Backbone as ProteinMPNN parsed JSONL, in Angstrom:
{"seq_chain_A": "MSKKVFWDRISPIYDLFETVYNKKVFTGTGAKVAEMIDTSDNVLECACGTGAISVYIAQKCRKLIATDYAVGMLKQAEKKCRMYRNVTFRRADITDLKYKDESFDKVIAGNVIHLLPEPEKALHELERVVKHGGSIIIPTYINMSKKTGKLAVRIIEMLGADFKEQFDMDSYKKFFSDMGYKNVKYHVVNGRMPCAIAVIVKE", "coords_chain_A": {"N_chain_A": [[0.841, -1.199, 0.0], [0.593, 2.201, -0.886], [1.964, 5.224, 0.589], [0.266, 7.403, 0.253], [-2.246, 6.219, -0.299], [-2.665, 4.889, 2.134], [-2.899, 7.056, 4.026], [-5.069, 8.414, 2.934], [-7.02, 6.463, 3.289], [-7.161, 6.178, 6.061], [-7.952, 8.653, 6.902], [-10.748, 9.375, 7.572], [-11.073, 8.301, 10.142], [-8.977, 9.133, 11.665], [-8.902, 11.342, 13.473], [-10.576, 10.385, 15.487], [-9.108, 8.236, 16.561], [-6.84, 9.629, 17.52], [-8.031, 11.366, 19.374], [-9.211, 9.651, 21.251], [-6.975, 8.209, 22.122], [-4.861, 10.012, 22.6], [-5.593, 12.618, 23.413], [-4.917, 14.927, 24.957], [-2.387, 15.702, 24.013], [-2.888, 15.863, 21.277], [-4.699, 18.021, 21.015], [-3.32, 19.909, 22.489], [-0.922, 20.4, 21.136], [-1.589, 21.871, 18.819], [-2.567, 24.215, 20.052], [-0.233, 25.121, 21.324], [1.505, 25.595, 19.156], [0.088, 27.661, 17.933], [0.569, 29.744, 19.695], [2.953, 30.714, 18.805], [2.454, 32.124, 16.571], [1.857, 35.143, 14.837], [-0.498, 37.865, 14.37], [-0.088, 39.131, 11.967], [1.07, 37.302, 10.32], [1.873, 35.42, 7.401], [1.3, 32.216, 6.643], [2.573, 28.965, 5.942], [1.501, 25.683, 6.045], [2.629, 22.447, 6.052], [1.823, 19.018, 5.405], [-0.686, 18.959, 6.745], [-2.615, 17.216, 7.562], [-5.589, 16.222, 9.166], [-6.206, 18.745, 9.939], [-5.7, 19.411, 12.582], [-3.794, 21.092, 13.757], [-4.039, 23.235, 12.064], [-6.56, 24.434, 12.568], [-6.149, 25.849, 14.881], [-4.081, 27.618, 14.18], [-5.333, 29.154, 12.215], [-6.961, 30.843, 13.651], [-5.265, 32.766, 14.533], [-3.439, 33.795, 12.562], [-2.732, 35.957, 9.677], [-3.01, 34.91, 7.09], [-3.368, 31.56, 5.948], [-1.973, 28.908, 4.22], [-2.736, 25.693, 3.889], [-1.417, 22.541, 3.439], [-1.307, 19.178, 2.111], [-0.271, 15.858, 1.238], [-2.098, 13.868, 0.887], [-5.297, 13.58, -0.37], [-7.603, 12.824, 0.991], [-7.042, 13.531, 3.658], [-6.909, 16.325, 3.38], [-9.577, 16.924, 2.768], [-10.842, 16.342, 5.19], [-9.593, 18.255, 6.827], [-10.437, 20.609, 5.646], [-13.16, 20.588, 6.208], [-13.05, 20.892, 8.975], [-12.036, 23.444, 9.25], [-13.834, 25.15, 8.066], [-15.137, 27.437, 8.888], [-13.367, 29.504, 8.812], [-12.125, 32.166, 6.929], [-9.651, 32.813, 6.07], [-8.101, 30.738, 5.238], [-6.589, 28.542, 2.922], [-6.698, 25.509, 1.158], [-4.491, 23.135, -0.214], [-3.139, 20.576, -2.321], [0.068, 19.218, -1.906], [3.564, 18.42, -2.19], [5.82, 18.023, 0.302], [8.534, 17.866, -0.104], [8.996, 19.128, -2.444], [8.111, 21.937, -2.946], [5.936, 24.274, -4.468], [6.46, 27.074, -4.318], [7.702, 30.425, -4.177], [11.017, 31.514, -3.178], [11.409, 32.557, 0.194], [8.67, 33.188, 0.859], [6.951, 33.067, 3.023], [6.079, 33.959, 6.443], [6.058, 32.196, 8.581], [6.61, 28.697, 8.66], [5.231, 25.468, 8.913], [5.463, 22.088, 9.828], [3.931, 19.404, 10.75], [4.284, 16.381, 12.477], [5.423, 14.733, 10.413], [8.065, 14.502, 9.588], [9.258, 12.157, 10.535], [8.237, 10.285, 8.843], [9.338, 10.46, 6.373], [11.458, 9.375, 3.716], [13.618, 10.873, 2.882], [14.227, 13.208, 4.74], [15.805, 15.489, 4.796], [15.409, 16.806, 2.389], [12.867, 17.878, 2.697], [13.311, 19.649, 4.852], [15.086, 21.405, 3.644], [13.408, 22.57, 1.734], [11.47, 23.79, 3.377], [13.077, 25.66, 4.685], [13.855, 27.168, 2.505], [11.479, 28.455, 1.597], [10.668, 30.061, 3.695], [10.847, 33.324, 5.142], [13.784, 35.363, 5.82], [14.552, 35.612, 9.197], [12.18, 34.512, 9.837], [10.249, 31.683, 11.135], [10.721, 28.151, 11.294], [8.672, 25.611, 12.141], [8.408, 22.606, 13.721], [6.569, 20.169, 14.813], [6.771, 16.963, 16.294], [5.949, 13.649, 17.115], [7.42, 12.184, 19.921], [7.641, 9.314, 20.25], [9.155, 7.227, 21.274], [9.776, 7.792, 23.835], [8.015, 6.961, 25.757], [6.323, 4.018, 26.927], [3.655, 3.848, 26.238], [3.531, 5.367, 23.95], [5.025, 3.827, 22.173], [3.371, 1.636, 21.873], [1.175, 2.741, 20.505], [2.361, 3.352, 18.06], [2.925, 0.791, 17.098], [0.343, -0.122, 16.609], [-0.52, 1.676, 14.599], [1.341, 1.104, 12.624], [0.615, -1.515, 12.046], [-1.739, -1.018, 10.729], [-0.798, 0.038, 8.417], [0.973, 2.198, 8.213], [4.192, 3.726, 7.588], [6.945, 4.118, 9.259], [9.871, 5.946, 9.145], [11.68, 6.966, 10.92], [12.011, 6.914, 14.49], [11.604, 8.658, 17.453], [13.063, 9.688, 20.614], [13.454, 12.311, 23.045], [16.203, 12.99, 23.098], [17.242, 11.797, 20.727], [15.763, 13.173, 18.874], [16.712, 15.796, 19.112], [19.338, 15.29, 18.304], [18.903, 14.558, 15.671], [18.304, 17.032, 14.381], [20.658, 18.415, 14.928], [22.508, 16.847, 13.539], [21.672, 17.457, 11.01], [22.661, 19.92, 10.714], [21.558, 22.054, 12.062], [21.916, 24.212, 14.646], [20.989, 26.102, 16.531], [18.388, 25.462, 17.841], [15.211, 25.643, 19.293], [13.195, 23.959, 21.705], [9.976, 22.734, 22.529], [7.89, 20.867, 24.625], [4.97, 18.969, 24.511], [3.277, 17.222, 26.764], [1.98, 13.879, 27.302], [0.186, 10.828, 26.6], [1.469, 10.014, 24.199], [4.032, 11.929, 23.796], [4.707, 15.142, 22.268], [7.263, 16.798, 20.604], [8.142, 20.05, 19.851], [10.044, 21.508, 17.524], [11.756, 24.513, 16.932], [13.057, 26.562, 14.552], [14.81, 29.394, 13.697], [15.22, 31.214, 10.8], [18.215, 32.478, 9.824]], "CA_chain_A": [[0.0, 0.0, 0.0], [1.378, 3.431, -0.93], [1.709, 6.101, 1.736], [-0.893, 8.243, -0.043], [-3.437, 5.394, -0.127], [-2.857, 4.661, 3.573], [-3.398, 8.251, 4.713], [-6.423, 8.649, 2.433], [-7.919, 5.466, 3.875], [-7.301, 6.37, 7.506], [-8.366, 10.038, 7.198], [-12.032, 9.553, 8.27], [-11.048, 7.833, 11.533], [-7.733, 9.559, 12.31], [-9.197, 12.195, 14.634], [-11.149, 9.551, 16.544], [-7.997, 7.527, 17.188], [-6.027, 10.592, 18.26], [-8.807, 11.911, 20.489], [-9.372, 8.604, 22.261], [-5.698, 7.718, 22.634], [-3.833, 11.015, 22.913], [-6.311, 13.883, 23.259], [-4.2, 16.05, 25.574], [-1.309, 16.121, 23.109], [-3.503, 16.161, 19.985], [-5.221, 19.389, 21.076], [-2.315, 20.8, 23.077], [0.104, 20.766, 20.151], [-2.121, 22.97, 18.021], [-2.618, 25.412, 20.888], [1.137, 25.579, 21.549], [2.008, 26.164, 17.895], [-0.607, 28.933, 17.71], [1.214, 30.77, 20.514], [4.126, 31.184, 18.074], [1.961, 32.782, 15.358], [1.425, 36.53, 14.99], [-1.678, 38.212, 13.572], [0.344, 39.612, 10.647], [1.819, 36.235, 9.643], [1.469, 34.624, 6.251], [1.789, 30.922, 7.123], [2.438, 27.731, 5.172], [1.531, 24.456, 6.819], [2.788, 21.231, 5.257], [1.334, 17.815, 6.092], [-1.681, 19.466, 7.712], [-3.463, 16.128, 8.031], [-7.008, 16.539, 9.312], [-6.365, 20.135, 10.36], [-5.624, 19.52, 14.042], [-3.023, 22.302, 14.057], [-4.565, 24.298, 11.193], [-7.713, 25.111, 13.159], [-5.62, 26.787, 15.878], [-3.318, 28.65, 13.469], [-6.272, 30.007, 11.483], [-7.512, 31.832, 14.571], [-4.233, 33.736, 14.877], [-2.637, 34.358, 11.471], [-3.393, 36.746, 8.626], [-3.36, 33.998, 6.004], [-2.805, 30.218, 6.061], [-2.084, 27.912, 3.157], [-2.563, 24.389, 4.519], [-1.203, 21.561, 2.381], [-1.044, 17.793, 2.451], [-0.094, 14.999, 0.068], [-3.265, 12.995, 0.795], [-6.538, 14.318, -0.615], [-8.541, 12.491, 2.062], [-6.716, 14.367, 4.811], [-7.288, 17.703, 3.055], [-11.033, 17.032, 2.865], [-11.174, 16.41, 6.618], [-9.107, 19.541, 7.339], [-11.301, 21.673, 5.108], [-14.395, 20.563, 7.01], [-12.748, 21.385, 10.319], [-11.693, 24.875, 9.205], [-14.73, 25.8, 7.127], [-15.618, 28.737, 9.383], [-12.298, 30.503, 8.688], [-12.02, 32.645, 5.548], [-8.247, 33.127, 5.781], [-7.4, 29.47, 5.014], [-6.672, 27.895, 1.62], [-6.173, 24.138, 1.2], [-3.908, 22.705, -1.482], [-2.332, 19.357, -2.307], [1.468, 19.567, -2.135], [4.637, 17.529, -1.756], [6.695, 18.805, 1.182], [9.917, 17.828, -0.601], [9.059, 19.852, -3.719], [7.09, 22.969, -2.801], [5.826, 25.155, -5.634], [6.379, 28.453, -3.848], [8.939, 31.179, -4.363], [11.88, 31.69, -2.013], [11.037, 33.564, 1.201], [7.27, 33.572, 0.647], [6.134, 32.954, 4.233], [6.642, 34.39, 7.728], [6.224, 30.978, 9.382], [6.257, 27.44, 7.998], [4.961, 24.433, 9.911], [5.357, 20.722, 9.313], [3.604, 18.627, 11.933], [4.23, 14.926, 12.484], [5.698, 14.187, 9.08], [9.502, 14.286, 9.395], [9.587, 10.762, 10.831], [7.664, 9.432, 7.808], [9.969, 10.753, 5.088], [12.714, 8.668, 3.445], [14.672, 11.876, 2.73], [13.735, 14.391, 5.458], [16.628, 16.659, 4.492], [14.783, 17.518, 1.273], [11.768, 18.657, 3.268], [13.884, 20.746, 5.629], [15.629, 22.372, 2.679], [12.291, 23.303, 1.14], [10.896, 24.664, 4.4], [14.012, 26.769, 4.881], [13.865, 27.987, 1.282], [10.278, 29.267, 1.399], [10.436, 30.971, 4.815], [11.608, 34.569, 5.076], [14.837, 35.563, 6.808], [13.956, 36.041, 10.454], [10.975, 33.721, 10.065], [10.429, 30.452, 11.903], [10.323, 26.824, 10.84], [8.102, 24.994, 13.336], [8.273, 21.191, 13.375], [6.119, 19.276, 15.879], [6.923, 15.543, 15.974], [5.766, 12.757, 18.25], [8.61, 11.492, 20.43], [6.943, 8.125, 20.724], [10.048, 6.291, 21.946], [10.03, 8.253, 25.202], [7.079, 6.305, 26.676], [5.808, 2.733, 26.457], [2.346, 4.067, 25.627], [3.79, 5.848, 22.593], [5.485, 2.692, 21.371], [2.193, 0.823, 21.576], [0.392, 3.415, 19.465], [3.076, 3.197, 16.795], [2.718, -0.584, 16.635], [-1.019, -0.192, 16.075], [-0.571, 2.421, 13.342], [2.123, 0.345, 11.646], [-0.201, -2.663, 11.643], [-2.742, -0.512, 9.791], [-0.148, 0.308, 7.135], [1.894, 3.346, 8.225], [5.592, 3.369, 7.374], [7.785, 5.049, 10.003], [11.282, 5.893, 8.769], [12.422, 7.317, 12.136], [11.252, 7.009, 15.726], [12.421, 9.529, 18.291], [12.844, 10.212, 21.952], [13.889, 13.706, 23.028], [17.631, 13.084, 22.757], [17.473, 11.486, 19.309], [15.153, 14.255, 18.086], [17.701, 16.883, 19.097], [20.476, 14.831, 17.502], [18.463, 14.606, 14.277], [18.483, 18.393, 13.857], [22.08, 18.724, 15.01], [23.158, 16.153, 12.428], [21.272, 18.156, 9.783], [23.363, 21.191, 10.674], [20.832, 23.106, 12.779], [22.524, 24.281, 15.976], [20.225, 26.95, 17.446], [17.002, 25.006, 17.789], [14.498, 25.653, 20.568], [12.26, 22.839, 21.791], [8.863, 22.779, 23.467], [7.309, 19.528, 24.704], [3.592, 18.809, 24.96], [3.296, 15.893, 27.373], [0.775, 13.067, 27.286], [0.47, 9.41, 26.331], [2.537, 10.06, 23.213], [4.424, 13.343, 23.812], [5.101, 15.795, 21.014], [8.318, 17.811, 20.729], [8.041, 21.078, 18.813], [11.332, 22.14, 17.224], [11.595, 25.827, 16.319], [14.294, 27.036, 13.94], [14.699, 30.728, 13.114], [16.098, 31.354, 9.644], [19.111, 33.643, 9.988]], "C_chain_A": [[0.878, 1.253, 0.0], [1.026, 4.305, 0.258], [0.487, 6.975, 1.506], [-2.18, 7.47, 0.191], [-3.714, 5.155, 1.356], [-3.473, 5.876, 4.244], [-4.772, 8.661, 4.21], [-7.414, 7.718, 3.13], [-8.192, 5.753, 5.346], [-7.894, 7.741, 7.868], [-9.713, 10.169, 7.912], [-12.007, 9.168, 9.747], [-9.838, 8.349, 12.316], [-8.002, 10.39, 13.56], [-9.752, 11.384, 15.8], [-10.041, 8.817, 17.292], [-7.185, 8.468, 18.063], [-6.75, 11.094, 19.506], [-8.949, 10.893, 21.618], [-8.036, 8.288, 22.927], [-4.82, 8.82, 23.217], [-4.392, 12.436, 22.881], [-5.534, 15.083, 23.804], [-3.117, 16.597, 24.657], [-1.879, 16.568, 21.766], [-4.024, 17.593, 19.947], [-4.161, 20.373, 21.575], [-1.247, 21.248, 22.105], [-0.36, 21.93, 19.293], [-2.148, 24.275, 18.789], [-1.225, 25.997, 21.109], [1.727, 26.206, 20.297], [1.381, 27.533, 17.646], [-0.011, 30.068, 18.533], [2.401, 31.406, 19.787], [3.754, 31.967, 16.81], [1.483, 34.189, 15.689], [0.266, 36.841, 14.039], [-1.322, 38.699, 12.17], [0.972, 38.518, 9.79], [1.093, 35.635, 8.442], [2.112, 33.255, 6.462], [1.573, 29.827, 6.077], [2.49, 26.557, 6.14], [1.617, 23.27, 5.868], [2.345, 20.031, 6.088], [0.306, 18.186, 7.157], [-2.587, 18.365, 8.236], [-4.921, 16.542, 8.082], [-7.258, 17.953, 9.84], [-6.289, 20.36, 11.853], [-4.849, 20.758, 14.49], [-3.594, 23.487, 13.276], [-5.655, 25.117, 11.87], [-7.282, 26.1, 14.243], [-4.862, 27.937, 15.208], [-4.266, 29.652, 12.818], [-6.843, 31.117, 12.362], [-6.537, 32.961, 14.875], [-3.647, 34.485, 13.677], [-3.455, 35.235, 10.53], [-3.886, 35.834, 7.513], [-2.656, 32.663, 6.216], [-3.047, 29.443, 4.778], [-1.745, 26.573, 3.799], [-2.49, 23.324, 3.43], [-1.026, 20.16, 2.954], [-0.918, 17.007, 1.157], [-1.337, 14.147, -0.191], [-4.554, 13.812, 0.682], [-7.56, 14.057, 0.491], [-8.317, 13.328, 3.303], [-7.143, 15.814, 4.57], [-8.797, 17.905, 3.178], [-11.471, 17.142, 4.324], [-10.772, 17.765, 7.212], [-10.001, 20.689, 6.879], [-12.623, 21.738, 5.862], [-14.172, 21.208, 8.371], [-12.557, 22.899, 10.337], [-12.661, 25.687, 8.347], [-15.217, 27.169, 7.591], [-14.579, 29.852, 9.226], [-12.067, 30.878, 7.226], [-10.575, 32.928, 5.132], [-7.421, 31.88, 5.476], [-7.663, 28.956, 3.605], [-6.045, 26.512, 1.735], [-5.685, 23.726, -0.183], [-3.148, 21.395, -1.3], [-0.894, 19.743, -2.656], [2.387, 18.484, -1.601], [5.638, 18.36, -0.963], [8.144, 18.846, 0.691], [10.089, 18.57, -1.921], [7.956, 20.9, -3.754], [7.11, 23.942, -3.977], [5.596, 26.6, -5.199], [7.733, 29.12, -4.004], [9.733, 31.236, -3.062], [11.315, 32.785, -1.116], [9.616, 34.093, 1.016], [6.466, 33.688, 1.936], [6.87, 33.428, 5.488], [6.927, 33.197, 8.637], [5.88, 29.78, 8.494], [6.195, 26.343, 9.055], [4.862, 23.082, 9.217], [5.162, 19.782, 10.491], [3.534, 17.13, 11.689], [4.373, 14.303, 11.1], [7.166, 13.825, 8.881], [9.881, 12.815, 9.569], [9.047, 9.782, 9.788], [8.4, 9.53, 6.474], [11.264, 9.973, 4.892], [13.897, 9.616, 3.303], [14.228, 13.183, 3.411], [14.539, 15.651, 5.174], [16.058, 17.462, 3.326], [13.643, 18.398, 1.769], [12.3, 19.86, 4.043], [14.454, 21.823, 4.715], [14.512, 23.207, 2.071], [11.635, 24.252, 2.141], [11.776, 25.881, 4.634], [14.009, 27.708, 3.677], [12.672, 28.941, 1.226], [9.973, 30.212, 2.561], [11.341, 32.193, 4.689], [12.761, 34.562, 6.083], [14.217, 36.173, 8.066], [12.677, 35.306, 10.789], [11.286, 32.393, 10.731], [9.949, 29.221, 11.142], [9.911, 26.056, 12.097], [7.76, 23.538, 13.011], [7.88, 20.36, 14.602], [6.245, 17.82, 15.432], [6.704, 14.716, 17.235], [7.095, 12.111, 18.636], [8.118, 10.207, 21.1], [7.826, 7.129, 21.463], [10.301, 6.659, 23.408], [9.097, 7.613, 26.231], [6.588, 4.998, 26.079], [4.462, 2.901, 25.759], [2.491, 4.574, 24.197], [4.213, 4.733, 21.662], [4.312, 1.808, 20.962], [1.373, 1.433, 20.447], [1.047, 3.265, 18.1], [2.882, 1.801, 16.23], [1.339, -0.741, 15.986], [-1.094, 0.477, 14.705], [0.219, 1.703, 12.251], [1.356, -0.875, 11.154], [-1.268, -2.255, 10.634], [-2.128, -0.154, 8.441], [0.783, 1.498, 7.097], [3.332, 2.855, 8.111], [6.484, 4.419, 8.043], [9.248, 4.859, 9.597], [12.185, 6.174, 9.971], [11.469, 7.217, 13.316], [12.155, 7.677, 16.751], [12.054, 9.449, 19.76], [13.432, 11.628, 21.923], [15.34, 13.855, 22.595], [17.88, 12.825, 21.275], [16.835, 12.534, 18.398], [16.105, 15.446, 18.003], [18.898, 16.526, 18.228], [20.141, 14.883, 16.011], [18.709, 15.985, 13.676], [19.949, 18.81, 13.892], [22.837, 18.087, 13.844], [22.827, 16.794, 11.087], [21.92, 19.533, 9.668], [22.664, 22.337, 11.377], [21.29, 23.122, 14.236], [21.677, 25.06, 16.98], [18.733, 26.635, 17.346], [16.401, 25.067, 19.189], [13.439, 24.556, 20.548], [11.195, 23.104, 22.857], [8.223, 21.393, 23.464], [5.883, 19.611, 25.23], [3.472, 17.373, 25.464], [1.931, 15.212, 27.348], [1.16, 11.629, 27.018], [1.582, 9.249, 25.289], [2.964, 11.521, 23.095], [4.817, 13.854, 22.425], [6.156, 16.852, 21.32], [8.213, 18.768, 19.554], [9.402, 21.748, 18.661], [11.079, 23.455, 16.501], [12.956, 26.33, 15.854], [14.034, 28.406, 13.327], [15.7, 30.844, 11.977], [16.916, 32.632, 9.785], [19.202, 34.45, 8.698]], "O_chain_A": [[1.808, 1.354, 0.8], [-0.039, 4.17, 0.86], [-0.254, 7.265, 2.445], [-3.11, 7.99, 0.808], [-4.865, 5.211, 1.789], [-4.468, 5.747, 4.957], [-5.568, 9.203, 4.977], [-8.508, 8.133, 3.512], [-9.316, 5.591, 5.821], [-8.292, 7.961, 9.012], [-9.827, 11.014, 8.8], [-12.828, 9.654, 10.525], [-9.687, 8.039, 13.497], [-7.385, 10.157, 14.6], [-9.441, 11.657, 16.959], [-10.039, 8.783, 18.523], [-6.876, 8.147, 19.211], [-6.144, 11.229, 20.568], [-8.823, 11.235, 22.794], [-7.966, 8.12, 24.145], [-4.118, 8.604, 24.204], [-3.739, 13.352, 22.38], [-5.502, 16.14, 23.172], [-2.949, 17.811, 24.537], [-1.404, 17.543, 21.183], [-3.817, 18.304, 18.963], [-4.112, 21.522, 21.137], [-0.718, 22.353, 22.227], [0.397, 22.874, 19.065], [-1.795, 25.325, 18.252], [-1.047, 27.215, 21.086], [2.382, 27.245, 20.376], [2.06, 28.458, 17.202], [-0.073, 31.227, 18.125], [2.807, 32.519, 20.121], [4.63, 32.416, 16.07], [0.795, 34.406, 16.687], [0.079, 36.161, 13.03], [-2.169, 38.679, 11.277], [1.368, 38.776, 8.653], [-0.111, 35.384, 8.468], [3.338, 33.142, 6.46], [0.535, 29.771, 5.419], [3.407, 26.45, 6.953], [0.775, 23.111, 4.984], [2.474, 20.026, 7.313], [0.415, 17.78, 8.314], [-3.261, 18.553, 9.249], [-5.431, 17.148, 7.139], [-8.395, 18.311, 10.151], [-6.759, 21.383, 12.35], [-5.205, 21.396, 15.481], [-3.625, 24.61, 13.779], [-5.677, 26.343, 11.763], [-7.978, 27.084, 14.494], [-4.987, 29.09, 15.62], [-4.027, 30.858, 12.865], [-7.168, 32.199, 11.874], [-6.931, 33.996, 15.413], [-3.385, 35.684, 13.768], [-4.685, 35.257, 10.575], [-5.019, 35.957, 7.047], [-1.492, 32.626, 6.615], [-4.179, 29.334, 4.307], [-0.606, 26.342, 4.204], [-3.39, 23.217, 2.597], [-0.649, 19.981, 4.112], [-1.4, 17.437, 0.109], [-1.606, 13.75, -1.326], [-4.854, 14.636, 1.546], [-8.297, 14.961, 0.884], [-9.27, 13.786, 3.933], [-7.682, 16.457, 5.471], [-9.243, 18.953, 3.646], [-12.356, 17.93, 4.657], [-11.516, 18.35, 7.999], [-10.281, 21.618, 7.637], [-13.143, 22.823, 6.123], [-15.006, 21.975, 8.853], [-12.878, 23.558, 11.326], [-12.336, 26.804, 7.944], [-15.661, 27.976, 6.774], [-14.882, 31.017, 9.481], [-11.84, 30.007, 6.385], [-10.312, 33.247, 3.973], [-6.191, 31.94, 5.453], [-8.804, 28.934, 3.144], [-4.984, 26.356, 2.34], [-6.365, 23.936, -1.187], [-2.58, 21.144, -0.237], [-0.664, 20.506, -3.595], [2.038, 17.736, -0.688], [6.235, 19.295, -1.496], [8.891, 19.761, 1.034], [11.194, 18.638, -2.458], [6.985, 20.768, -4.5], [8.173, 24.375, -4.42], [4.662, 27.26, -5.654], [8.775, 28.464, -3.969], [9.185, 31.029, -1.979], [10.811, 33.801, -1.593], [9.392, 35.304, 1.017], [5.417, 34.332, 1.955], [8.092, 33.323, 5.594], [7.914, 33.189, 9.373], [4.964, 29.85, 7.675], [7.011, 26.305, 9.976], [4.253, 22.956, 8.155], [6.128, 19.407, 11.155], [2.814, 16.666, 10.805], [3.568, 13.473, 10.678], [7.48, 12.936, 8.09], [10.722, 12.294, 8.837], [9.357, 8.592, 9.834], [8.116, 8.767, 5.55], [12.088, 9.913, 5.805], [15.039, 9.236, 3.563], [13.892, 14.152, 2.731], [14.019, 16.76, 5.297], [16.214, 18.682, 3.287], [13.477, 19.529, 1.311], [11.784, 20.969, 3.899], [14.315, 23.016, 4.988], [14.656, 24.419, 1.912], [11.286, 25.381, 1.797], [11.28, 27.0, 4.766], [14.147, 28.921, 3.835], [12.826, 30.103, 0.852], [9.109, 31.079, 2.432], [12.462, 32.1, 4.189], [12.717, 33.84, 7.08], [13.451, 37.134, 7.991], [12.142, 35.449, 11.889], [12.451, 32.021, 10.874], [8.929, 29.242, 10.453], [10.717, 25.877, 13.01], [6.932, 23.265, 12.142], [8.746, 19.899, 15.345], [5.866, 17.482, 14.311], [7.22, 15.054, 18.301], [7.802, 11.564, 17.79], [8.173, 10.043, 22.319], [7.322, 6.28, 22.198], [10.965, 5.918, 24.132], [9.345, 7.702, 27.434], [6.451, 4.882, 24.861], [4.159, 2.186, 24.804], [1.676, 4.251, 23.333], [3.81, 4.695, 20.499], [4.267, 1.297, 19.843], [0.93, 0.727, 19.541], [0.361, 3.072, 17.096], [2.695, 1.636, 15.024], [1.189, -1.402, 14.958], [-1.659, -0.082, 13.765], [-0.187, 1.695, 11.089], [1.437, -1.23, 9.978], [-1.658, -3.053, 9.782], [-2.836, -0.052, 7.439], [1.344, 1.794, 6.041], [3.651, 1.726, 8.485], [6.749, 5.475, 7.469], [9.793, 3.76, 9.691], [13.312, 5.684, 10.037], [10.263, 7.411, 13.166], [13.32, 7.31, 16.903], [10.907, 9.182, 20.119], [13.865, 12.088, 20.867], [15.669, 14.746, 21.812], [18.643, 13.551, 20.638], [17.305, 12.76, 17.283], [16.278, 16.033, 16.934], [19.413, 17.373, 17.497], [20.996, 15.213, 15.189], [19.262, 16.095, 12.582], [20.425, 19.486, 12.98], [23.703, 18.719, 13.238], [23.604, 16.693, 10.137], [21.755, 20.227, 8.665], [23.121, 23.477, 11.301], [21.075, 22.158, 14.97], [21.65, 24.712, 18.161], [17.938, 27.427, 16.839], [17.007, 24.6, 20.154], [12.859, 24.261, 19.503], [11.482, 23.625, 23.934], [8.034, 20.808, 22.397], [5.619, 20.237, 26.256], [3.554, 16.424, 24.684], [0.885, 15.861, 27.369], [2.318, 11.247, 27.185], [2.509, 8.459, 25.468], [2.328, 12.285, 22.37], [5.205, 13.088, 21.543], [5.963, 17.699, 22.193], [8.197, 18.345, 18.398], [9.857, 22.464, 19.552], [10.28, 23.509, 15.566], [13.88, 26.502, 16.649], [13.12, 28.553, 12.516], [16.892, 30.602, 12.166], [16.365, 33.731, 9.857], [19.906, 35.459, 8.649]]}, "name": "protein", "num_of_chains": 1, "seq": "MSKKVFWDRISPIYDLFETVYNKKVFTGTGAKVAEMIDTSDNVLECACGTGAISVYIAQKCRKLIATDYAVGMLKQAEKKCRMYRNVTFRRADITDLKYKDESFDKVIAGNVIHLLPEPEKALHELERVVKHGGSIIIPTYINMSKKTGKLAVRIIEMLGADFKEQFDMDSYKKFFSDMGYKNVKYHVVNGRMPCAIAVIVKE"}
């Protein structure tokens, strides 16, 4: 099964799984990311999924372009954010973004880095399209930090997900350090499967 087919298939039930299993983190991550958004910001969100983070960003930013590779996920996100007029949904590949250099004040990529065979391509694209002085915000589940997180991953993998990386806090920091990012700030949203939010400011 291709990754697109898997995420399209799971899109109608994804929120239910997250809410039942990891509600505190599922909702808390969006709220935490929104704290980093200003009212004047033009924001790009990659891998928006069902819009769990999008719905919080939309309440803060000037404009949001929310993208995902899976059409099923975009349909769910669009339903969730239908009351916001400042949001546009588009299908996009995070490793090959069709936007000009320095187009956005903030770029966000939530819970996708660990699924990519070549995450460096995604990071390069995020860095390319964000303005100098802007932020790259990357929330990722650090599922290896708790037994409950490991269990959830096993379940999702049985359904067809393909995890390329699995992190705890130390390995997540090492991941960015190995990619050449030295001044990264981290925020952790704790719960059954914690989420670490990496924030990189483009110099």
